[in-house]
Short mmCIF file of C-alpha atoms and ligand atoms in Angstrom, two decimals:
data_model
loop_
_atom_site.label_atom_id
_atom_site.label_comp_id
_atom_site.label_asym_id
_atom_site.label_seq_id
_atom_site.Cartn_x
_atom_site.Cartn_y
_atom_site.Cartn_z
CA MET B 17 -5.56 100.45 -83.65
CA SER B 18 -7.98 97.52 -83.74
CA ALA B 19 -11.72 98.13 -83.88
CA GLU B 20 -12.29 94.46 -82.95
CA PRO B 21 -13.68 93.75 -79.45
CA VAL B 22 -11.00 93.07 -76.83
CA ARG B 23 -10.94 89.31 -76.17
CA VAL B 24 -10.94 88.78 -72.39
CA ALA B 25 -10.74 85.86 -69.99
CA VAL B 26 -11.45 85.83 -66.27
CA ILE B 27 -9.56 83.86 -63.61
CA GLY B 28 -11.61 83.22 -60.47
CA ALA B 29 -15.37 82.79 -60.81
CA GLY B 30 -16.55 83.95 -57.38
CA THR B 31 -18.50 87.00 -56.22
CA ILE B 32 -16.39 89.80 -57.67
CA ALA B 33 -15.92 87.99 -60.99
CA GLY B 34 -19.70 88.42 -61.37
CA LEU B 35 -19.26 92.21 -61.33
CA HIS B 36 -16.38 92.05 -63.84
CA LEU B 37 -18.39 89.78 -66.12
CA THR B 38 -21.55 91.90 -65.86
CA ALA B 39 -19.55 94.95 -66.92
CA TYR B 40 -17.73 93.07 -69.71
CA ALA B 41 -20.98 91.54 -71.00
CA ALA B 42 -22.59 95.00 -71.24
CA ASN B 43 -19.56 96.50 -73.03
CA PRO B 44 -19.79 96.20 -76.85
CA GLY B 45 -15.99 96.54 -77.03
CA VAL B 46 -15.50 93.19 -75.27
CA HIS B 47 -15.80 89.52 -76.20
CA ILE B 48 -15.72 87.11 -73.21
CA VAL B 49 -13.58 84.17 -74.35
CA GLY B 50 -13.28 82.00 -71.28
CA ILE B 51 -13.26 81.42 -67.53
CA HIS B 52 -10.79 79.58 -65.32
CA ASP B 53 -11.28 78.63 -61.68
CA ILE B 54 -9.72 75.92 -59.53
CA ASN B 55 -13.37 75.05 -58.86
CA VAL B 56 -14.19 73.85 -62.40
CA ALA B 57 -17.90 73.39 -61.69
CA ARG B 58 -18.13 77.04 -60.62
CA ALA B 59 -16.24 78.12 -63.75
CA ARG B 60 -18.69 76.12 -65.90
CA ALA B 61 -21.76 77.68 -64.27
CA VAL B 62 -20.34 81.20 -64.61
CA ALA B 63 -19.24 80.62 -68.23
CA GLN B 64 -22.77 79.56 -69.07
CA GLU B 65 -24.34 82.50 -67.22
CA TYR B 66 -22.24 85.08 -69.09
CA GLY B 67 -22.05 83.32 -72.46
CA ALA B 68 -18.27 82.72 -72.41
CA ASP B 69 -16.99 80.60 -75.30
CA ARG B 70 -15.20 78.13 -73.07
CA VAL B 71 -13.92 76.95 -69.68
CA TYR B 72 -10.20 76.47 -69.10
CA GLU B 73 -9.63 73.46 -66.91
CA SER B 74 -6.01 74.46 -66.35
CA LEU B 75 -4.22 77.79 -66.12
CA ASP B 76 -1.88 76.64 -68.87
CA ASP B 77 -4.82 76.22 -71.27
CA LEU B 78 -5.65 79.89 -70.72
CA LEU B 79 -2.06 81.11 -70.95
CA THR B 80 -1.48 79.33 -74.26
CA ASP B 81 -4.74 80.54 -75.82
CA THR B 82 -3.29 83.14 -78.16
CA THR B 83 -6.74 84.58 -78.90
CA VAL B 84 -6.98 85.98 -75.34
CA GLU B 85 -5.68 89.57 -75.15
CA ALA B 86 -6.58 90.55 -71.61
CA VAL B 87 -7.35 88.84 -68.30
CA SER B 88 -9.21 89.86 -65.13
CA ILE B 89 -7.73 88.19 -62.04
CA CYS B 90 -10.49 87.76 -59.42
CA THR B 91 -8.96 85.11 -57.15
CA TRP B 92 -7.83 84.93 -53.52
CA ASN B 93 -5.08 87.42 -52.70
CA ASP B 94 -2.36 84.75 -52.35
CA SER B 95 -2.49 84.05 -56.09
CA HIS B 96 -2.69 87.64 -57.44
CA SER B 97 1.05 88.16 -57.90
CA LYS B 98 1.97 84.80 -59.44
CA LEU B 99 -1.06 84.81 -61.74
CA ALA B 100 -0.41 88.41 -62.86
CA VAL B 101 3.24 87.58 -63.62
CA ALA B 102 2.25 84.43 -65.58
CA VAL B 103 -0.42 86.26 -67.60
CA LEU B 104 1.87 89.23 -68.38
CA ASP B 105 4.68 86.87 -69.40
CA ALA B 106 2.19 85.12 -71.70
CA GLY B 107 1.78 88.49 -73.47
CA LYS B 108 -1.65 89.50 -72.18
CA HIS B 109 -2.87 92.65 -70.41
CA VAL B 110 -4.02 92.29 -66.78
CA LEU B 111 -6.65 93.78 -64.52
CA VAL B 112 -5.85 92.39 -61.08
CA GLU B 113 -8.20 92.78 -58.14
CA LYS B 114 -7.06 94.68 -55.08
CA PRO B 115 -4.87 94.21 -53.14
CA LEU B 116 -2.14 93.80 -55.77
CA SER B 117 -0.47 91.22 -53.50
CA ARG B 118 0.10 90.18 -49.90
CA THR B 119 3.65 91.55 -49.65
CA VAL B 120 5.83 94.27 -51.17
CA ALA B 121 8.13 91.62 -52.69
CA GLU B 122 5.17 90.01 -54.51
CA ALA B 123 4.05 93.44 -55.74
CA GLU B 124 7.55 94.19 -57.04
CA ASP B 125 7.52 90.86 -58.95
CA VAL B 126 4.43 92.14 -60.78
CA GLN B 127 6.02 95.51 -61.50
CA ARG B 128 9.06 93.79 -63.04
CA ALA B 129 6.78 91.59 -65.20
CA VAL B 130 4.96 94.70 -66.45
CA GLU B 131 8.29 96.27 -67.40
CA ARG B 132 9.66 93.20 -69.23
CA SER B 133 6.39 92.31 -71.00
CA GLY B 134 5.44 95.82 -72.12
CA LYS B 135 1.80 94.90 -71.36
CA HIS B 136 -0.65 97.02 -69.37
CA LEU B 137 -1.62 96.20 -65.81
CA GLN B 138 -4.37 97.97 -63.91
CA VAL B 139 -4.87 97.35 -60.17
CA GLY B 140 -8.55 97.01 -59.21
CA PHE B 141 -8.83 100.27 -57.26
CA VAL B 142 -12.46 100.48 -58.33
CA ARG B 143 -13.32 103.35 -56.01
CA ARG B 144 -11.23 105.69 -58.15
CA PHE B 145 -13.84 105.07 -60.87
CA GLY B 146 -16.99 106.06 -59.00
CA GLN B 147 -18.53 109.17 -60.52
CA ASN B 148 -18.01 110.95 -57.19
CA ALA B 149 -14.24 110.23 -57.25
CA LEU B 150 -13.88 111.04 -60.95
CA THR B 151 -15.63 114.37 -60.31
CA LEU B 152 -13.60 115.22 -57.20
CA LYS B 153 -10.35 114.44 -59.03
CA ARG B 154 -11.24 117.07 -61.62
CA PHE B 155 -11.77 119.67 -58.86
CA VAL B 156 -8.51 118.65 -57.15
CA ASP B 157 -6.57 118.82 -60.42
CA GLY B 158 -8.22 122.15 -61.24
CA GLY B 159 -6.94 123.63 -57.95
CA THR B 160 -10.28 124.15 -56.13
CA LEU B 161 -8.83 122.59 -52.95
CA GLY B 162 -5.35 124.07 -53.31
CA ASP B 163 -2.55 122.01 -51.80
CA VAL B 164 -4.11 118.96 -50.07
CA TYR B 165 -2.23 118.34 -46.82
CA PHE B 166 -4.51 116.05 -44.80
CA ALA B 167 -6.87 113.16 -45.54
CA LYS B 168 -9.03 111.05 -43.29
CA ALA B 169 -10.42 107.63 -44.19
CA THR B 170 -12.83 105.50 -42.21
CA ASN B 171 -14.09 102.16 -43.48
CA ILE B 172 -15.75 100.52 -40.49
CA ARG B 173 -17.84 97.35 -40.60
CA ARG B 174 -19.44 96.24 -37.32
CA ILE B 175 -19.75 92.62 -38.50
CA GLY B 176 -17.94 92.52 -41.83
CA ASN B 177 -15.64 89.50 -41.69
CA PRO B 178 -16.58 87.62 -44.92
CA GLY B 179 -15.17 84.31 -43.63
CA GLY B 180 -13.56 81.65 -45.84
CA TRP B 181 -10.26 82.69 -47.42
CA PHE B 182 -10.75 86.36 -46.39
CA ALA B 183 -10.41 85.24 -42.76
CA ASP B 184 -7.38 83.02 -43.43
CA SER B 185 -4.34 85.32 -43.30
CA ALA B 186 -2.20 82.87 -45.30
CA ARG B 187 -4.50 83.31 -48.31
CA SER B 188 -5.67 86.89 -47.74
CA GLY B 189 -2.51 88.50 -46.37
CA GLY B 190 -4.57 90.14 -43.62
CA GLY B 191 -8.01 91.30 -42.55
CA PRO B 192 -9.94 94.55 -42.97
CA LEU B 193 -6.77 96.59 -43.59
CA VAL B 194 -5.73 94.66 -46.69
CA ASP B 195 -9.32 94.09 -47.83
CA ILE B 196 -11.38 97.26 -47.31
CA GLY B 197 -8.83 99.65 -45.76
CA VAL B 198 -6.73 99.38 -48.91
CA HIS B 199 -9.54 100.97 -50.98
CA VAL B 200 -9.72 104.10 -48.87
CA VAL B 201 -5.97 104.41 -48.32
CA ASP B 202 -5.53 104.32 -52.08
CA LEU B 203 -8.35 106.78 -52.72
CA CYS B 204 -7.02 109.38 -50.27
CA TRP B 205 -3.45 108.91 -51.50
CA TYR B 206 -4.62 109.29 -55.12
CA MET B 207 -6.51 112.52 -54.31
CA MET B 208 -3.43 113.81 -52.47
CA GLY B 209 -1.36 113.36 -55.66
CA THR B 210 0.38 110.07 -54.67
CA PRO B 211 3.00 111.60 -52.33
CA ARG B 212 5.86 109.40 -51.11
CA PRO B 213 5.12 107.81 -47.70
CA VAL B 214 7.96 108.29 -45.20
CA THR B 215 6.70 107.10 -41.82
CA VAL B 216 3.84 104.85 -40.72
CA SER B 217 2.44 104.27 -37.25
CA ALA B 218 -0.44 101.85 -36.64
CA ASN B 219 -2.31 99.75 -34.09
CA SER B 220 -4.08 96.48 -34.75
CA TYR B 221 -6.69 94.88 -32.48
CA THR B 222 -8.08 91.34 -32.40
CA ARG B 223 -10.50 91.42 -29.49
CA LEU B 224 -13.92 90.45 -30.85
CA GLY B 225 -13.21 87.75 -33.45
CA ASN B 226 -15.50 87.28 -36.42
CA ARG B 227 -18.76 87.83 -34.49
CA ALA B 228 -20.23 84.76 -36.24
CA ASN B 229 -22.75 84.64 -33.38
CA VAL B 230 -24.55 87.71 -34.77
CA THR B 231 -27.21 86.18 -36.99
CA ASN B 232 -29.67 88.98 -37.64
CA LEU B 233 -27.56 91.21 -39.92
CA LYS B 234 -26.40 90.42 -43.46
CA ARG B 235 -22.72 90.50 -44.37
CA TYR B 236 -20.52 90.03 -47.48
CA ARG B 237 -19.49 86.35 -47.72
CA ALA B 238 -16.67 84.51 -49.51
CA ALA B 239 -17.90 81.98 -52.08
CA ASP B 240 -16.59 79.20 -49.82
CA ASP B 241 -17.42 80.20 -46.26
CA ASP B 242 -16.19 78.54 -43.08
CA PRO B 243 -17.33 80.37 -39.93
CA ASP B 244 -14.69 78.61 -37.80
CA VAL B 245 -11.64 79.96 -39.65
CA ASN B 246 -10.35 83.32 -38.47
CA THR B 247 -6.70 84.34 -38.27
CA VAL B 248 -7.07 88.01 -39.26
CA GLU B 249 -7.29 91.23 -37.24
CA ASP B 250 -10.57 92.87 -36.22
CA MET B 251 -9.46 96.44 -36.80
CA VAL B 252 -6.53 98.74 -37.60
CA ASN B 253 -5.93 102.44 -37.10
CA ALA B 254 -2.97 104.18 -38.71
CA LEU B 255 -1.20 107.44 -39.41
CA VAL B 256 0.95 107.89 -42.53
CA ARG B 257 3.26 110.87 -42.92
CA PHE B 258 4.35 111.79 -46.46
CA GLU B 259 7.55 113.38 -47.77
CA ASP B 260 5.76 116.66 -48.58
CA GLY B 261 4.53 117.00 -44.97
CA SER B 262 0.98 115.85 -45.71
CA SER B 263 -0.62 113.07 -43.65
CA LEU B 264 -3.34 110.42 -43.76
CA LEU B 265 -5.38 109.05 -40.88
CA LEU B 266 -7.14 105.69 -41.25
CA ASP B 267 -9.42 103.43 -39.27
CA THR B 268 -10.91 100.23 -40.65
CA SER B 269 -12.59 97.17 -39.20
CA TYR B 270 -14.40 93.88 -39.77
CA SER B 271 -15.48 93.66 -36.12
CA LEU B 272 -16.04 96.61 -33.83
CA HIS B 273 -18.63 97.75 -31.29
CA ALA B 274 -19.51 100.73 -33.48
CA VAL B 275 -23.11 101.94 -33.44
CA ASP B 276 -23.19 101.76 -37.23
CA ASP B 277 -21.13 100.80 -40.27
CA ASP B 278 -19.26 103.90 -41.37
CA LEU B 279 -17.65 104.90 -44.66
CA HIS B 280 -16.20 108.41 -44.50
CA ILE B 281 -13.51 109.84 -46.77
CA SER B 282 -12.39 113.46 -46.48
CA VAL B 283 -9.53 115.49 -47.95
CA PHE B 284 -8.46 118.91 -46.73
CA GLY B 285 -6.49 121.51 -48.68
CA GLU B 286 -5.33 125.12 -48.27
CA ARG B 287 -8.18 126.55 -50.37
CA GLY B 288 -10.95 124.02 -49.76
CA GLY B 289 -11.92 120.57 -48.61
CA ALA B 290 -14.12 117.73 -49.74
CA GLU B 291 -16.05 114.83 -48.37
CA LEU B 292 -16.09 112.05 -50.94
CA GLU B 293 -18.10 109.57 -48.89
CA PRO B 294 -20.77 109.15 -47.71
CA SER B 295 -21.64 111.68 -50.45
CA LEU B 296 -19.60 114.13 -52.52
CA ARG B 297 -19.59 117.65 -51.07
CA LEU B 298 -16.96 120.35 -51.31
CA VAL B 299 -16.30 123.28 -49.03
CA THR B 300 -14.40 126.50 -49.65
CA GLU B 301 -14.27 130.10 -48.53
CA GLU B 302 -15.16 133.26 -50.44
CA ASN B 303 -15.93 136.83 -49.31
CA ASP B 304 -15.22 135.85 -45.68
CA THR B 305 -17.92 133.22 -46.00
CA ILE B 306 -17.77 129.42 -45.89
CA LEU B 307 -19.44 127.87 -48.93
CA ARG B 308 -20.65 124.29 -49.21
CA ILE B 309 -20.72 123.07 -52.81
CA GLU B 310 -22.86 120.09 -53.73
CA PRO B 311 -21.97 118.84 -57.23
CA GLN B 312 -25.08 117.73 -59.10
CA ILE B 313 -24.16 114.25 -60.36
CA ASP B 314 -26.10 110.99 -60.78
CA HIS B 315 -23.92 109.05 -58.31
CA PRO B 316 -22.73 111.26 -55.40
CA THR B 317 -22.05 108.02 -53.46
CA PHE B 318 -19.99 105.11 -54.81
CA GLY B 319 -22.09 102.34 -56.36
CA MET B 320 -20.56 98.93 -57.16
CA THR B 321 -22.19 98.42 -60.57
CA GLU B 322 -21.39 101.95 -61.73
CA GLY B 323 -17.83 101.72 -60.39
CA PHE B 324 -17.06 98.39 -62.05
CA THR B 325 -18.62 99.52 -65.34
CA ASN B 326 -16.34 102.58 -65.42
CA GLU B 327 -13.27 100.71 -64.18
CA LEU B 328 -13.53 97.95 -66.75
CA ALA B 329 -14.40 100.39 -69.54
CA HIS B 330 -11.12 102.16 -68.73
CA PHE B 331 -9.23 98.85 -68.80
CA VAL B 332 -10.73 97.90 -72.17
CA GLU B 333 -9.72 101.28 -73.63
CA LEU B 334 -6.26 100.83 -72.07
CA CYS B 335 -5.85 97.51 -73.91
CA ARG B 336 -6.34 99.54 -77.13
CA ASP B 337 -3.93 102.28 -75.94
CA ARG B 338 -6.70 104.86 -76.06
CA VAL B 339 -6.41 106.09 -72.44
CA PRO B 340 -3.50 106.58 -70.03
CA ASP B 341 -2.47 103.97 -67.45
CA VAL B 342 -4.05 104.56 -64.03
CA ALA B 343 -3.73 102.45 -60.89
CA THR B 344 -0.42 101.13 -62.19
CA ALA B 345 1.71 98.34 -60.77
CA ALA B 346 4.11 100.99 -59.44
CA GLN B 347 1.21 102.58 -57.51
CA GLY B 348 0.12 99.12 -56.33
CA VAL B 349 3.64 98.59 -54.95
CA GLU B 350 3.52 101.93 -53.11
CA VAL B 351 0.12 101.13 -51.57
CA MET B 352 1.43 97.72 -50.44
CA ARG B 353 4.43 99.50 -48.90
CA MET B 354 2.02 101.55 -46.74
CA ILE B 355 -0.21 98.58 -45.87
CA THR B 356 2.62 96.23 -44.90
CA ALA B 357 4.30 99.00 -42.88
CA MET B 358 1.02 99.41 -40.96
CA TYR B 359 1.02 95.72 -40.05
CA GLU B 360 4.71 95.91 -39.14
CA SER B 361 4.22 99.01 -36.99
CA ALA B 362 1.31 97.37 -35.14
CA ARG B 363 3.33 94.19 -34.61
CA LEU B 364 6.39 96.00 -33.27
CA GLY B 365 4.49 98.72 -31.41
CA ARG B 366 6.50 101.54 -32.96
CA GLU B 367 6.72 103.83 -35.98
CA ILE B 368 8.16 102.42 -39.22
CA ASP B 369 10.52 104.60 -41.24
CA LEU B 370 10.18 103.92 -44.97
CA ARG B 371 13.00 106.24 -46.09
N1 NAD K 8 -12.96 95.72 -55.82
C1 NAD K 8 -13.79 95.37 -54.84
O1 NAD K 8 -14.60 96.18 -54.36
C2 NAD K 8 -13.74 93.97 -54.32
C3 NAD K 8 -14.80 93.48 -53.54
C4 NAD K 8 -14.71 92.15 -53.10
C5 NAD K 8 -13.60 91.38 -53.40
N2 NAD K 8 -12.59 91.91 -54.14
C6 NAD K 8 -11.38 91.13 -54.45
O2 NAD K 8 -11.71 90.15 -55.44
C7 NAD K 8 -10.95 88.96 -55.22
C8 NAD K 8 -11.94 87.79 -55.13
O3 NAD K 8 -12.87 88.02 -54.10
P1 NAD K 8 -14.30 87.31 -54.12
O4 NAD K 8 -15.13 88.03 -53.11
O5 NAD K 8 -14.79 87.19 -55.50
O6 NAD K 8 -13.88 85.87 -53.54
P2 NAD K 8 -14.68 84.50 -53.76
O7 NAD K 8 -14.25 83.62 -52.67
O8 NAD K 8 -16.14 84.81 -53.93
O9 NAD K 8 -14.17 83.97 -55.18
C9 NAD K 8 -12.81 83.67 -55.43
C10 NAD K 8 -12.74 82.59 -56.48
O10 NAD K 8 -11.36 82.44 -56.88
C11 NAD K 8 -11.11 81.04 -57.06
N3 NAD K 8 -9.65 80.85 -56.95
C12 NAD K 8 -8.88 81.02 -55.85
N4 NAD K 8 -7.58 80.82 -56.15
C13 NAD K 8 -7.53 80.52 -57.48
C14 NAD K 8 -6.47 80.24 -58.37
N5 NAD K 8 -5.18 80.23 -57.99
N6 NAD K 8 -6.78 79.97 -59.67
C15 NAD K 8 -8.07 79.98 -60.10
N7 NAD K 8 -9.12 80.25 -59.28
C16 NAD K 8 -8.85 80.53 -57.99
C17 NAD K 8 -11.94 80.37 -55.98
O11 NAD K 8 -12.16 79.01 -56.26
C18 NAD K 8 -13.21 81.23 -56.01
O12 NAD K 8 -14.16 80.70 -56.92
C19 NAD K 8 -10.15 89.21 -53.94
O13 NAD K 8 -8.84 89.59 -54.26
C20 NAD K 8 -10.85 90.36 -53.25
O14 NAD K 8 -9.98 91.15 -52.49
C21 NAD K 8 -12.65 93.17 -54.61
#
């Protein structure tokens, strides 16, 4: 096992790459070799900011650099699958941002590349790495909740359409469902023990548009914004039924007349329940009495910097085979199966059977 720092490169030099690079730069087990972006000027600026050795003007330059061991893919969703396959086939480990792909077929391409290359791939399900989620997982695995049979996930933004490529379904693969819904679907499914989805029923609404007229509230923005582009849905609600009888209820939006933004994640078991967001709390019953349990941790609510630090630390250790694979390509495929079935159900106006 090598004690040398893992030599990483980053593809895509936009907003989220900044969080990857901040975490890599602070990790003594990492050396940042280079950056590639189709926007070369942006790659240059980011390489300078984070002290990368070099900028790759072409993808091929990166793929043929044998000193690079691992790559973070932080690009638009339409390129995730083909970039991940190319990087794996070039013999390098991959951390690919969520969603793994736009379609199940693209996700399966990645899974096959993982299998033939023997390299690691971690999907960027960063919310699994918040201290609140890491803590809850220990309670779930330890049996505090008993069998978890229901989960509820809400990720509502009132004006959260980031514009640019996020709002262009050809590049993003969809709107809030594939962008922010995917985080909470994955998190609930992970806490439930990754049961096999069997039926999916969903509704999608596109009534309000991107609400670009609202000027007095801040919102997350793509690096290249264009307020006129918008071909994605405003909101989705969905019900997933799993093989073991458990179920998941979701609602997620970019645009909705909600009185507030709302992030709520709850899981319910036979012996106890838990609210992961907005803040970790557990509930159980003892001596005919309901008990609320409030774990004393530094980050009871997910924080981006903390989450990315933990997520990338796991990936770096994975590259050295010191920790188990989590958020695997196979799990990414399964999540995409649920997400695409939700879109399909909404489009057809009926339940989709995945069996
Ligand atoms: N984990 C999270 O919480 C989280 C949050 C936001 C975004 N994301 C994900 O991160 C990814 C990037 O999002 P962002 O907000 O940084 O977008 P962004 O628009 O800020 O940056 C994307 C960058 O990728 C570059 N790019 C696009 N296609 C490319 C290609 N084929 N090759 C090289 N460069 C390419 C663009 O030029 C741009 O600089 C998306 O997949 C998004 O879903 C994850």
